Coordinates of C-alpha atoms and ligand atoms in Angstrom, one line a residue:
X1 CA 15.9 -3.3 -14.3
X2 CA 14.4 -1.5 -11.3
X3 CA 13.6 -5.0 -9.6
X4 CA 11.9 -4.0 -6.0
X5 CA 14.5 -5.3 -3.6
X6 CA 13.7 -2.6 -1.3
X7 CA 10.3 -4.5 -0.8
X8 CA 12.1 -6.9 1.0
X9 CA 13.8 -4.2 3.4
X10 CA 10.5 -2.9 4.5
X11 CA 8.8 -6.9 4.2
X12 CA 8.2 -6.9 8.0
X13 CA 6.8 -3.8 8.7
X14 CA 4.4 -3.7 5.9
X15 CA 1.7 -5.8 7.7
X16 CA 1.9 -3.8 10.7
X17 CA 2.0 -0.5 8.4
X18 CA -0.9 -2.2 6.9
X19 CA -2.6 -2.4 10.5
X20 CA -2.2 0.5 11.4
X21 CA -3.5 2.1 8.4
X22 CA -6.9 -0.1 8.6
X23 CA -7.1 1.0 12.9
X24 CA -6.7 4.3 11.9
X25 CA -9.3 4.2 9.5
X26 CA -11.5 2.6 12.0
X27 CA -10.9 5.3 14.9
X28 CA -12.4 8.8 14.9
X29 CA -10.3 11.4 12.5
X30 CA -7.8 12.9 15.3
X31 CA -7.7 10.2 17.8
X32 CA -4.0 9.8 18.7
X33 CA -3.1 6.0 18.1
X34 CA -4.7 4.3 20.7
X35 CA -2.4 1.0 22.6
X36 CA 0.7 3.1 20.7
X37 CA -0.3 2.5 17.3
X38 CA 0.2 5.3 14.7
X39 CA -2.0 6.8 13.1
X40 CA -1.7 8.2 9.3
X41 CA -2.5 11.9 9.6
X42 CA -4.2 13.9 6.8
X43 CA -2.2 15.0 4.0
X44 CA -0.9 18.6 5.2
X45 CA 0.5 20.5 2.1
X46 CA 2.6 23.1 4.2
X47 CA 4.1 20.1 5.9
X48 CA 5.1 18.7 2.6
X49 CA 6.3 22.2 1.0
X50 CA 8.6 21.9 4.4
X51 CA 9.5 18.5 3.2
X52 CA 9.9 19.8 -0.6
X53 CA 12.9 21.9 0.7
X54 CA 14.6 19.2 2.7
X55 CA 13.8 16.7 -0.2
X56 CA 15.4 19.3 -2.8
X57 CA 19.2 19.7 -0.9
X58 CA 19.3 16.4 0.0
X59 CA 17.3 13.7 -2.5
X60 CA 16.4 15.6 -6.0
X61 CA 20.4 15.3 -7.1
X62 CA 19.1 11.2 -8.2
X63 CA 15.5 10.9 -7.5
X64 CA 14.6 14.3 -9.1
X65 CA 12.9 17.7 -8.7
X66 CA 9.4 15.9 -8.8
X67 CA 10.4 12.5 -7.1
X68 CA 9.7 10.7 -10.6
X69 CA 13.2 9.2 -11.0
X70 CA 16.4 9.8 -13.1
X71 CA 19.0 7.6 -14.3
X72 CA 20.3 7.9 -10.2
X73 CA 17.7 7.2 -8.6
X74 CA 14.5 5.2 -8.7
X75 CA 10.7 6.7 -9.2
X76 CA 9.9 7.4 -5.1
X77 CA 6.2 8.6 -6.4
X78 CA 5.7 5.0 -7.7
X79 CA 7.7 2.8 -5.3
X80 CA 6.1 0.3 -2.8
X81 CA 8.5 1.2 -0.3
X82 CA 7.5 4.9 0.3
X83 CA 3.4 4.1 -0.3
X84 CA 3.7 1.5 2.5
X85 CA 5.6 4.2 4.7
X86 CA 3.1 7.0 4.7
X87 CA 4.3 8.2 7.7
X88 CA 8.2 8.1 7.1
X89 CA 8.4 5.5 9.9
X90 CA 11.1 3.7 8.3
X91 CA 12.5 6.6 6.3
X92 CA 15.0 7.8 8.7
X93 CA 16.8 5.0 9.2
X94 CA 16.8 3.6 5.8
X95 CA 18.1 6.6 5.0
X96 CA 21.2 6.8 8.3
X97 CA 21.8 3.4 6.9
X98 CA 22.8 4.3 3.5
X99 CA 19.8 3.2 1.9
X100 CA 19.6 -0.2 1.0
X101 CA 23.0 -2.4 0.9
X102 CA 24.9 1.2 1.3
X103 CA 24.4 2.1 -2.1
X104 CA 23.9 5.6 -1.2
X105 CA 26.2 7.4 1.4
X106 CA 24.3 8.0 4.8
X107 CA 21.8 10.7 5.0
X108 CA 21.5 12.3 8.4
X109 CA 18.4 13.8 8.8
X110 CA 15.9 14.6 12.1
X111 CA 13.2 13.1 12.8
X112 CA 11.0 16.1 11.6
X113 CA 12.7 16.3 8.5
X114 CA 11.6 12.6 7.7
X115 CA 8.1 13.0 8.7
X116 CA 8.2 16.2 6.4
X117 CA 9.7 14.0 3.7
X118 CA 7.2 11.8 4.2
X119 CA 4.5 14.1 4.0
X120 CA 6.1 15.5 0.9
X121 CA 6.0 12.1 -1.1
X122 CA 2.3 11.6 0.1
X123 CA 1.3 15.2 -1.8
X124 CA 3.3 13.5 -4.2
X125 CA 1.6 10.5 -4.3
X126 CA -1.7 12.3 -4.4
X127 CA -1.3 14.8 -7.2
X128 CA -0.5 11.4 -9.5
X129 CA -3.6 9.6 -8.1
X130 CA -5.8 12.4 -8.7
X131 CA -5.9 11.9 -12.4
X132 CA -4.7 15.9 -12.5
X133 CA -0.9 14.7 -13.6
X134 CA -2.1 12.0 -16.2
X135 CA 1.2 10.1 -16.4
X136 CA -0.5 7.2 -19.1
X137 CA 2.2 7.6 -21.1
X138 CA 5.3 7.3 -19.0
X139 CA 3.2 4.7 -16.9
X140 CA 2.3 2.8 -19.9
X141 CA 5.7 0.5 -20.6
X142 CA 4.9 -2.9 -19.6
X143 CA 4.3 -5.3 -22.5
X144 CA 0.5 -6.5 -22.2
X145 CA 1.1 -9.6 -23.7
X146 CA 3.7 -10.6 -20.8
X147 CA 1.1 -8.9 -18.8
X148 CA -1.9 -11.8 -20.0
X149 CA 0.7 -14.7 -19.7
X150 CA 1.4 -13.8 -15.7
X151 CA -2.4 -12.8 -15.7
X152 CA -3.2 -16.4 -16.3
X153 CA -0.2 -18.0 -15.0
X154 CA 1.8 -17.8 -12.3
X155 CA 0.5 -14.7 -11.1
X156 CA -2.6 -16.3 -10.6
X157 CA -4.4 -13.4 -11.1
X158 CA -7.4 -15.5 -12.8
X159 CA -8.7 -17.7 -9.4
X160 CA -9.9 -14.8 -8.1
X161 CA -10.8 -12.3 -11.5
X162 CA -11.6 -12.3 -14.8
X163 CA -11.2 -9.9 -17.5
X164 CA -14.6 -10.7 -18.9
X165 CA -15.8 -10.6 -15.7
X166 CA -15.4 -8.3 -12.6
X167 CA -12.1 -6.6 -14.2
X168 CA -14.1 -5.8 -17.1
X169 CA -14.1 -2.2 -18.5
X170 CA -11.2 -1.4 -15.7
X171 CA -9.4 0.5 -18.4
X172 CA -12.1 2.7 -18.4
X173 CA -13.4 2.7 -14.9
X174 CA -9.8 4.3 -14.1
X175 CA -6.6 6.0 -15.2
X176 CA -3.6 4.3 -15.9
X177 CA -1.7 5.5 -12.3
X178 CA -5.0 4.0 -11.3
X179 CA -5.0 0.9 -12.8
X180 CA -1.3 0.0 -11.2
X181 CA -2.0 1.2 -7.5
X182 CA -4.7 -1.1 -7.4
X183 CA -2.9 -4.5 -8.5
X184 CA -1.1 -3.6 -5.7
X185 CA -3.4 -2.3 -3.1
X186 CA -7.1 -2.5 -4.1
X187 CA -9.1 -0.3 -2.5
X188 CA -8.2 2.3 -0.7
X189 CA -5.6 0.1 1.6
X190 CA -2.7 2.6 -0.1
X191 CA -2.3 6.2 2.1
X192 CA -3.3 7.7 -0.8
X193 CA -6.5 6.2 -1.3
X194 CA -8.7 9.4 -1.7
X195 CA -12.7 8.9 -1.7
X196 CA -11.6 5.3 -2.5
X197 CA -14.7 2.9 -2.3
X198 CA -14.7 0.9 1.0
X199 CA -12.5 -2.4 1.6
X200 CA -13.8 -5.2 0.9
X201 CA -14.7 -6.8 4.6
X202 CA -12.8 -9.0 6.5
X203 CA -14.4 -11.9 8.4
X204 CA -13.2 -12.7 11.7
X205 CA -14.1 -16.0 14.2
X206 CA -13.9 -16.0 17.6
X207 CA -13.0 -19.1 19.3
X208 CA -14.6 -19.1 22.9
X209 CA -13.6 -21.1 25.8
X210 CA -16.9 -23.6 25.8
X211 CA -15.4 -24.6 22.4
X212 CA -18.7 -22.9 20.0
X213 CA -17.3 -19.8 17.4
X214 CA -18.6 -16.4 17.0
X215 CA -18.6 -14.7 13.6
X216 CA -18.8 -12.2 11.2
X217 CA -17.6 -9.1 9.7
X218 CA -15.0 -7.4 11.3
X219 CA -15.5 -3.6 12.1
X220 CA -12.8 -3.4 14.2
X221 CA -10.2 -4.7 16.8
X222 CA -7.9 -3.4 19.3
X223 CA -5.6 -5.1 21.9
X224 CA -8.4 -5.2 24.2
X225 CA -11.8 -5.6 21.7
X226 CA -13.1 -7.2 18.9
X227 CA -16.3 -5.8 17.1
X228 CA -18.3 -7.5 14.1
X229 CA -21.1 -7.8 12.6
X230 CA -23.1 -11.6 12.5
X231 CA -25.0 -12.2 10.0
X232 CA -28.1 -10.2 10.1
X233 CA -25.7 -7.2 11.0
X234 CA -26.1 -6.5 14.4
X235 CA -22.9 -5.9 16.2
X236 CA -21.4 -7.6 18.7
X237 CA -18.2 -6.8 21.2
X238 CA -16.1 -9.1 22.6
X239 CA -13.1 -8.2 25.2
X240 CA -10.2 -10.3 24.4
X241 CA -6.4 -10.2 26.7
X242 CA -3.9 -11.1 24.6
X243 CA -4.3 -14.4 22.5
X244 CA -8.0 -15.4 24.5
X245 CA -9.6 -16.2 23.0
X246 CA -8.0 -16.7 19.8
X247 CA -9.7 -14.1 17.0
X248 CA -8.3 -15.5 13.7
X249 CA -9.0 -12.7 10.7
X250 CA -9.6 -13.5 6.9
X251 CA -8.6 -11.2 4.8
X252 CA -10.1 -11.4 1.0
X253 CA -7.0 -9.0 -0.1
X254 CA -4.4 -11.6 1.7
X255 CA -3.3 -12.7 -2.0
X256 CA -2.6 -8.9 -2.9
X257 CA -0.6 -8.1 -0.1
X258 CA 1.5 -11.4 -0.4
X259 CA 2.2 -10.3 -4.2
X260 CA 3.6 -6.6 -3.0
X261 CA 6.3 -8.6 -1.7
X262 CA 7.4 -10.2 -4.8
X263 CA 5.9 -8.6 -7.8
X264 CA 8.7 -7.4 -9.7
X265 CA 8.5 -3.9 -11.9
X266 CA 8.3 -5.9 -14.7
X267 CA 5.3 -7.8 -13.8
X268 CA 3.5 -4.8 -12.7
X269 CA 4.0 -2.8 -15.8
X270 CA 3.1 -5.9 -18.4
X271 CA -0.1 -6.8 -16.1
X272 CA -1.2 -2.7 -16.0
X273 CA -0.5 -2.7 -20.4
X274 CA -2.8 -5.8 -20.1
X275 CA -5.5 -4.4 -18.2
X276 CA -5.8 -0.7 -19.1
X277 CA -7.2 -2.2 -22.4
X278 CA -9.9 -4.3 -20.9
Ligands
LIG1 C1 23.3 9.4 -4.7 C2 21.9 9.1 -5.2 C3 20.8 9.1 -4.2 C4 20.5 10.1 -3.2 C5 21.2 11.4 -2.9 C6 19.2 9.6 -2.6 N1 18.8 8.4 -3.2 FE1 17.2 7.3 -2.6 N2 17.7 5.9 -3.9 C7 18.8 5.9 -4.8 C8 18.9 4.7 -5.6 C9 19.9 4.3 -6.6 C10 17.8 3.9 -5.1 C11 17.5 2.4 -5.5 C12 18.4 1.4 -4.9 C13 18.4 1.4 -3.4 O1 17.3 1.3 -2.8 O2 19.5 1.4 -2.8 C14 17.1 4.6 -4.1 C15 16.0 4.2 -3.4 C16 15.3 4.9 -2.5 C17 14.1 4.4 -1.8 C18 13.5 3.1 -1.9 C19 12.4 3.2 -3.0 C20 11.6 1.9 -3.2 O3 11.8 1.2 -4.2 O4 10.8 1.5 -2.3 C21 13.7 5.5 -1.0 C22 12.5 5.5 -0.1 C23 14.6 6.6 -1.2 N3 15.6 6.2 -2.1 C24 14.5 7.8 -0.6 C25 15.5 8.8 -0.7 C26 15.4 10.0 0.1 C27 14.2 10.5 0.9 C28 16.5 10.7 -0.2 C29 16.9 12.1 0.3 C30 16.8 12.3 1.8 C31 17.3 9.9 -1.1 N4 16.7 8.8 -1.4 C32 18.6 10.3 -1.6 C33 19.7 7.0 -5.0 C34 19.8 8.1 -4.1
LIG2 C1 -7.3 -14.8 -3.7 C2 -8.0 -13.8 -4.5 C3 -7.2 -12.8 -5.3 C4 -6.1 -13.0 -6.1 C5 -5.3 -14.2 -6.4 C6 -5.9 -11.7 -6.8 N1 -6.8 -10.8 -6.4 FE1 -7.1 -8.9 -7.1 N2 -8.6 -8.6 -5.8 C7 -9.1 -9.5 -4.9 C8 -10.1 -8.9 -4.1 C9 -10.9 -9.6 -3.0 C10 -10.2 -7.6 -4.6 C11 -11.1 -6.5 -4.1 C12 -12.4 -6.5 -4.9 C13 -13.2 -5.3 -4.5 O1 -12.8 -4.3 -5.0 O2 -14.1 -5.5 -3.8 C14 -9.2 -7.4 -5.7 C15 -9.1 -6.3 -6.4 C16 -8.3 -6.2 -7.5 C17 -8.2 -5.0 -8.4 C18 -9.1 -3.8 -8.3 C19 -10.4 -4.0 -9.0 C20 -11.3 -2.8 -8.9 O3 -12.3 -2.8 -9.6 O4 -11.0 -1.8 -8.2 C21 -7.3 -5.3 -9.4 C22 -6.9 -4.4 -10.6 C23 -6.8 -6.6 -9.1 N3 -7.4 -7.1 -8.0 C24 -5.8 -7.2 -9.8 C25 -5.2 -8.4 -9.5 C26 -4.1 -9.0 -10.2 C27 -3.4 -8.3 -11.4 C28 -3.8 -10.2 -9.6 C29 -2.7 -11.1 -9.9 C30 -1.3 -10.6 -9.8 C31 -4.8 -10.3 -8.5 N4 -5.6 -9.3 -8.5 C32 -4.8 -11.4 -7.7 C33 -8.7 -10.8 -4.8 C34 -7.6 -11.4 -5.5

């Protein structure tokens, strides 16, 4: 049972990955990652055939030619820990470490070749999103029943959806691969999220120093600025210096990106079964 311990490896970083991803998304395509922060670059194919070679001599032996996994080694196209590591940042030493628990013997490679791998798994990742590698069947394993129980259980999927409701027809409205990547990462948080629909918006409030609160929708924040949107839309900037004054951020997909971090396989392929056929 392919049981996602690796999640837990890459636990901390995933918020900041997260971060990242979402001040990229709100900078200018090409802007270099402003106060240090990186930004994901566009998927470059020759990049990834460069990463294809390096992933061939030194990977395919247990993940496989096409990353999907052999009896070796795990499925990288469909594991958490490479989607929230588009850029490979903790590749390399995940990978000098002897993967997790030194299960694997150390693999030594530069820096380049990581962010080639990297770039490799995202072409990767993006041929299975596009629908062009329809993977239904080998996707399709989870037991839908087990899938409704969590659903309505301890997954708590149902405070928030309903199958009648707002998940209705989700089967329909997307493929399988689909389906899975967004229990995990609705909309377009994932690297791969090509001509994903927007997020949905974070608020943010402002504490100020007379003791009143500014708020609204986020549109974006920095170390040094804060901008949202009030109420009629109009936006508003606000310098900040470190924690003043305090910006405090709600998040609508906080409950989907605590469950990365302990949905096991299991529950993911019984609550994709489930709702493919809704
Ligand atoms: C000897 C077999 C073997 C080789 C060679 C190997 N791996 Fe793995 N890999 C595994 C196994 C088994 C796991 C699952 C257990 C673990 O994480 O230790 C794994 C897990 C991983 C994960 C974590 C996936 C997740 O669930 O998030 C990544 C990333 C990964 N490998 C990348 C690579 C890359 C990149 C290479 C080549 C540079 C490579 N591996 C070479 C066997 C291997
Ligand atoms: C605290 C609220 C909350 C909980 C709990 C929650 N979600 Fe979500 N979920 C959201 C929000 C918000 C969205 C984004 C809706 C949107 O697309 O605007 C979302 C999106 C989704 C989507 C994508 C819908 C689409 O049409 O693109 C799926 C699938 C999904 N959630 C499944 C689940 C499953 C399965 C669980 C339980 C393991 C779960 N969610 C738990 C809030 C929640």
């Amino acid at each position: 049972m392919l049981r996602l311990r690796v999640i837990c490896l890459f636990a901390l970083p995933v918020l900041s990955t997260l971060l990242a991803g979402f001040l990229a998304a709100q900078q200018p395509s090409g802007a270099s990652g402003r106060g240090g922060r990186p930004v994901i670059p566009q998927i470059d194919t020759t990049i990834g055939d460069r990463g294809q070679v390096v992933y061939a001599a030194n990977c395919a032996s247990c993940h496989g030619a096409d990353a999907r996994g052999t009896a070796r080694g795990v499925d990288l196209v469909r594991a958490f820990g490479v989607r929230l590591d588009p850029t490979g940042a903790q590749l390399g030493a995940f990978l000098a470490s002897g993967h997790k628990d030194h299960s694997v013997p150390p693999i030594a490679l530069t820096e380049t070749q990581v962010s080639e791998v990297a770039m490799y798994f995202r072409v990767r990742i993006d041929f299975a999103n596009s629908g062009s590698n329809n993977v239904a069947a080998d996707i399709l394993v989870g037991n839908a029943k087990d899938g409704e129980t969590y659903f309505n259980g301890d997954g708590k999927c149902r405070t928030c959806h309903s199958v009648t409701g707002d998940l209705k027809g989700i089967g329909t409205k997307y493929s399988a691969t689909m389906v899975q990547n967004r229990i995990v990462l609705p909309r377009g948080r994932g690297p791969a999220g090509k001509g994903d629909p927007p997020e949905p918006a974070r608020t943010v409030s402002i504490a100020q120093a007379d003791g009143s609160t500014l708020s609204g929708t986020l549109v974006s924040i920095s170390d040094f600025l804060v901008t949202y949107r009030d109420s009629s839309g109009v936006p508003h900037t606000v310098t900040r210096t470190g924690d003043v004054p305090k910006v405090t951020i709600r998040d609508p997909l906080q409950a989907h990106i605590d469950n990365m971090q302990r949905l096991t396989t299991k529950q993911m392929q019984d609550l994709t079964a489930y709702l493919v056929m809704k």
